[in-house]
Amino acid sequence: MNFLRRAALGTAFVMLAPLTWSAVSPVFADEPDKNEWPCVYRKVPMLSAATIWDGPEITDTKSWRNDEKIRTLSQYLISRRIKEDDAEAAIKKYAASIPADQRDAKLTELFSAVLTRTNENRKIVMSGIERFHKRQMERAKEIEAEGLELPPENEMGITDESSGPAGEISKLSNKQEKYKWEIRTFQEKQANIPIACEIPQLIDERAGALARAIRAEMKS
């Protein structure tokens, strides 16, 4: 395999290495298999209440589903399209509507709903990242195999017509172009992983901000 092809493949496989961002995640669980999880932000199957909540212990994670207001509000709050200021305003408005003797209990219920929905959301996102990364790993192996089947470039597109039939040279040249295009496409897709890897962190950060906003409206 010539130098240019080795360089192209090297770039493709380097891009499969775990990707970084500036923030460092808290330690929640054991390190997952790096072949499945491409992000430096550690994969945590579930976000626990203890990491973001200092209020009453969360023992009931289902009763909130019977409260239409909490179901609707919690879905609104976890949406990343909603600005944090708007989310905090919605929490304050809801808290003000609750009788004083019920406020802490209902706000705890609201946090339980936010946490449950957050975990459901992040599970979907993380599964998507893993599936994409797995497809990229498989595609990288396919591209490597294709490259090994190609002769050196000086036998494909650089050779003059006297070295072989013109049709054969043209066919080999087309294969080389197709191979280069596949590497480029692979690299463009791989460049999306850093963006995807930020999403779980953003989800967790938002959950923490919502927990603080809910807690601020509680009496005790």
Short mmCIF file of C-alpha atoms in Angstrom, two decimals:
data_model
loop_
_atom_site.label_atom_id
_atom_site.label_comp_id
_atom_site.label_asym_id
_atom_site.label_seq_id
_atom_site.Cartn_x
_atom_site.Cartn_y
_atom_site.Cartn_z
CA MET A 1 0.00 0.00 0.00
CA ASN A 2 1.50 3.33 -1.05
CA PHE A 3 2.09 6.31 1.23
CA LEU A 4 -1.00 8.28 0.16
CA ARG A 5 -3.32 5.36 0.80
CA ARG A 6 -1.74 4.65 4.20
CA ALA A 7 -2.16 8.31 5.13
CA ALA A 8 -5.84 8.29 4.13
CA LEU A 9 -6.56 5.16 6.11
CA GLY A 10 -4.58 6.47 9.06
CA THR A 11 -6.71 9.61 9.13
CA ALA A 12 -9.88 7.55 8.99
CA PHE A 13 -8.91 5.34 11.91
CA VAL A 14 -7.52 8.17 14.05
CA MET A 15 -10.94 9.79 13.79
CA LEU A 16 -12.43 6.72 15.45
CA ALA A 17 -10.51 7.45 18.66
CA PRO A 18 -12.52 8.79 21.63
CA LEU A 19 -13.30 12.47 21.26
CA THR A 20 -12.90 15.18 23.87
CA TRP A 21 -14.53 18.37 25.05
CA SER A 22 -13.60 20.94 27.62
CA ALA A 23 -15.91 19.87 30.46
CA VAL A 24 -15.12 16.92 32.69
CA SER A 25 -17.97 14.69 33.83
CA PRO A 26 -18.48 13.58 37.42
CA VAL A 27 -17.74 9.96 38.25
CA PHE A 28 -20.95 7.93 38.22
CA ALA A 29 -20.11 4.40 37.11
CA ASP A 30 -17.43 2.10 35.78
CA GLU A 31 -15.85 2.89 32.44
CA PRO A 32 -17.81 1.34 29.53
CA ASP A 33 -16.30 -0.53 26.61
CA LYS A 34 -14.51 2.08 24.46
CA ASN A 35 -15.42 0.08 21.36
CA GLU A 36 -19.08 0.90 22.02
CA TRP A 37 -18.86 4.39 23.52
CA PRO A 38 -16.76 6.96 21.60
CA CYS A 39 -17.09 9.89 23.99
CA VAL A 40 -14.74 11.01 26.75
CA TYR A 41 -17.82 12.07 28.70
CA ARG A 42 -18.39 8.85 30.61
CA LYS A 43 -21.39 6.77 29.72
CA VAL A 44 -23.79 6.56 32.66
CA PRO A 45 -26.90 4.42 32.03
CA MET A 46 -29.00 6.50 34.43
CA LEU A 47 -28.62 9.89 36.07
CA SER A 48 -29.25 9.42 39.80
CA ALA A 49 -31.12 11.92 41.92
CA ALA A 50 -28.26 12.07 44.42
CA THR A 51 -25.94 13.71 41.88
CA ILE A 52 -28.16 16.76 41.30
CA TRP A 53 -30.74 16.86 44.10
CA ASP A 54 -30.42 17.65 47.81
CA GLY A 55 -34.13 17.64 48.57
CA PRO A 56 -36.35 14.87 49.95
CA GLU A 57 -35.44 11.33 48.93
CA ILE A 58 -37.04 10.22 45.69
CA THR A 59 -38.85 6.96 46.47
CA ASP A 60 -41.79 7.28 44.09
CA THR A 61 -41.04 7.66 40.39
CA LYS A 62 -44.48 6.82 39.01
CA SER A 63 -47.24 8.75 40.78
CA TRP A 64 -46.44 11.95 38.88
CA ARG A 65 -47.88 10.32 35.77
CA ASN A 66 -51.33 10.67 37.34
CA ASP A 67 -50.99 14.45 37.53
CA GLU A 68 -51.74 16.13 34.21
CA LYS A 69 -50.08 19.42 35.20
CA ILE A 70 -46.84 17.71 36.19
CA ARG A 71 -46.84 15.52 33.09
CA THR A 72 -47.23 18.54 30.83
CA LEU A 73 -44.83 20.80 32.75
CA SER A 74 -42.06 18.20 33.06
CA GLN A 75 -42.14 17.57 29.31
CA TYR A 76 -41.87 21.32 28.71
CA LEU A 77 -39.01 21.73 31.18
CA ILE A 78 -36.70 19.06 29.75
CA SER A 79 -37.01 20.33 26.18
CA ARG A 80 -33.68 21.84 25.13
CA ARG A 81 -35.58 24.21 22.87
CA ILE A 82 -36.91 25.95 25.98
CA LYS A 83 -34.57 28.57 27.43
CA GLU A 84 -33.54 28.03 31.03
CA ASP A 85 -35.00 31.39 32.04
CA ASP A 86 -38.37 30.36 30.61
CA ALA A 87 -38.14 26.99 32.35
CA GLU A 88 -37.39 28.66 35.69
CA ALA A 89 -40.32 31.04 35.20
CA ALA A 90 -42.63 28.08 34.54
CA ILE A 91 -41.41 26.39 37.74
CA LYS A 92 -42.05 29.54 39.78
CA LYS A 93 -45.53 29.90 38.30
CA TYR A 94 -46.37 26.28 39.09
CA ALA A 95 -45.01 26.55 42.63
CA ALA A 96 -47.10 29.66 43.28
CA SER A 97 -50.25 27.79 42.24
CA ILE A 98 -49.79 25.03 44.83
CA PRO A 99 -51.25 25.37 48.36
CA ALA A 100 -48.47 25.96 50.87
CA ASP A 101 -49.06 22.71 52.72
CA GLN A 102 -48.71 20.69 49.50
CA ARG A 103 -45.95 22.65 47.80
CA ASP A 104 -42.88 20.65 48.82
CA ALA A 105 -44.56 17.32 48.06
CA LYS A 106 -45.74 18.42 44.61
CA LEU A 107 -42.40 20.01 43.74
CA THR A 108 -40.63 16.82 44.76
CA GLU A 109 -43.03 15.00 42.47
CA LEU A 110 -42.16 17.45 39.70
CA PHE A 111 -38.47 16.76 40.14
CA SER A 112 -39.16 13.02 40.00
CA ALA A 113 -40.92 13.58 36.68
CA VAL A 114 -38.05 15.68 35.34
CA LEU A 115 -35.51 13.06 36.37
CA THR A 116 -37.50 10.19 34.87
CA ARG A 117 -38.03 11.99 31.57
CA THR A 118 -34.38 13.05 31.49
CA ASN A 119 -33.24 9.45 31.87
CA GLU A 120 -35.61 8.31 29.13
CA ASN A 121 -34.31 11.03 26.83
CA ARG A 122 -30.62 10.45 27.49
CA LYS A 123 -31.03 6.68 26.98
CA ILE A 124 -32.35 7.31 23.47
CA VAL A 125 -29.53 9.75 22.70
CA MET A 126 -26.79 7.45 24.00
CA SER A 127 -28.15 4.44 22.12
CA GLY A 128 -28.12 6.53 18.95
CA ILE A 129 -24.50 7.54 19.50
CA GLU A 130 -23.48 3.92 20.04
CA ARG A 131 -25.31 2.71 16.94
CA PHE A 132 -23.70 5.41 14.82
CA HIS A 133 -20.25 4.68 16.22
CA LYS A 134 -20.69 0.95 15.57
CA ARG A 135 -21.66 1.61 11.95
CA GLN A 136 -18.60 3.82 11.55
CA MET A 137 -16.32 1.13 13.00
CA GLU A 138 -17.75 -1.41 10.58
CA ARG A 139 -17.46 1.01 7.67
CA ALA A 140 -13.82 1.74 8.52
CA LYS A 141 -13.01 -1.97 8.28
CA GLU A 142 -14.79 -2.19 4.93
CA ILE A 143 -12.85 0.79 3.58
CA GLU A 144 -9.59 -0.70 4.78
CA ALA A 145 -10.38 -3.96 3.01
CA GLU A 146 -11.23 -2.10 -0.19
CA GLY A 147 -7.95 -0.21 -0.03
CA LEU A 148 -5.92 -3.39 0.37
CA GLU A 149 -7.45 -4.76 -2.84
CA LEU A 150 -6.32 -1.76 -4.89
CA PRO A 151 -2.89 -1.74 -6.58
CA PRO A 152 -0.47 1.15 -5.87
CA GLU A 153 -1.39 4.44 -7.52
CA ASN A 154 1.50 4.23 -9.94
CA GLU A 155 -0.27 1.23 -11.43
CA MET A 156 -3.62 2.99 -11.61
CA GLY A 157 -3.75 6.59 -12.65
CA ILE A 158 -0.12 7.65 -13.06
CA THR A 159 0.96 4.96 -15.50
CA ASP A 160 1.09 5.89 -19.22
CA GLU A 161 -1.13 4.07 -21.72
CA SER A 162 1.68 1.79 -22.95
CA SER A 163 1.71 -0.10 -19.64
CA GLY A 164 -1.67 -1.76 -20.20
CA PRO A 165 -5.04 -1.65 -21.95
CA ALA A 166 -6.70 1.75 -21.79
CA GLY A 167 -9.99 0.27 -20.56
CA GLU A 168 -8.27 -1.48 -17.66
CA ILE A 169 -6.46 1.72 -16.65
CA SER A 170 -9.74 3.64 -16.72
CA LYS A 171 -11.45 0.98 -14.61
CA LEU A 172 -8.71 1.07 -11.99
CA SER A 173 -8.77 4.87 -11.94
CA ASN A 174 -12.51 4.84 -11.27
CA LYS A 175 -12.00 2.44 -8.36
CA GLN A 176 -9.37 4.76 -6.91
CA GLU A 177 -11.70 7.75 -7.16
CA LYS A 178 -14.53 5.78 -5.57
CA TYR A 179 -12.20 4.73 -2.76
CA LYS A 180 -11.12 8.33 -2.09
CA TRP A 181 -14.75 9.46 -2.11
CA GLU A 182 -15.68 6.77 0.44
CA ILE A 183 -12.89 7.93 2.77
CA ARG A 184 -14.06 11.53 2.46
CA THR A 185 -17.68 10.56 3.19
CA PHE A 186 -16.54 8.50 6.19
CA GLN A 187 -14.54 11.42 7.60
CA GLU A 188 -17.45 13.84 7.15
CA LYS A 189 -19.75 11.52 9.09
CA GLN A 190 -17.12 10.94 11.76
CA ALA A 191 -16.85 14.69 12.29
CA ASN A 192 -20.43 14.64 13.62
CA ILE A 193 -19.46 12.54 16.65
CA PRO A 194 -18.03 15.44 18.74
CA ILE A 195 -21.34 17.26 18.31
CA ALA A 196 -23.36 14.18 19.28
CA CYS A 197 -21.10 13.54 22.26
CA GLU A 198 -21.99 16.92 23.72
CA ILE A 199 -25.70 16.12 23.92
CA PRO A 200 -25.65 13.79 26.98
CA GLN A 201 -23.60 16.37 28.88
CA LEU A 202 -26.04 19.13 27.96
CA ILE A 203 -28.96 16.96 29.05
CA ASP A 204 -27.31 16.34 32.44
CA GLU A 205 -26.44 20.01 32.90
CA ARG A 206 -30.03 21.01 32.17
CA ALA A 207 -31.35 18.44 34.64
CA GLY A 208 -29.08 19.91 37.31
CA ALA A 209 -30.28 23.44 36.57
CA LEU A 210 -33.93 22.34 36.76
CA ALA A 211 -33.29 20.54 40.05
CA ARG A 212 -31.84 23.73 41.55
CA ALA A 213 -34.74 25.81 40.27
CA ILE A 214 -37.32 23.41 41.73
CA ARG A 215 -35.46 23.17 45.02
CA ALA A 216 -35.36 26.96 45.32
CA GLU A 217 -39.17 27.05 45.46
CA MET A 218 -39.39 24.59 48.35
CA LYS A 219 -39.81 25.57 52.00
CA SER A 220 -37.55 22.92 53.45
#
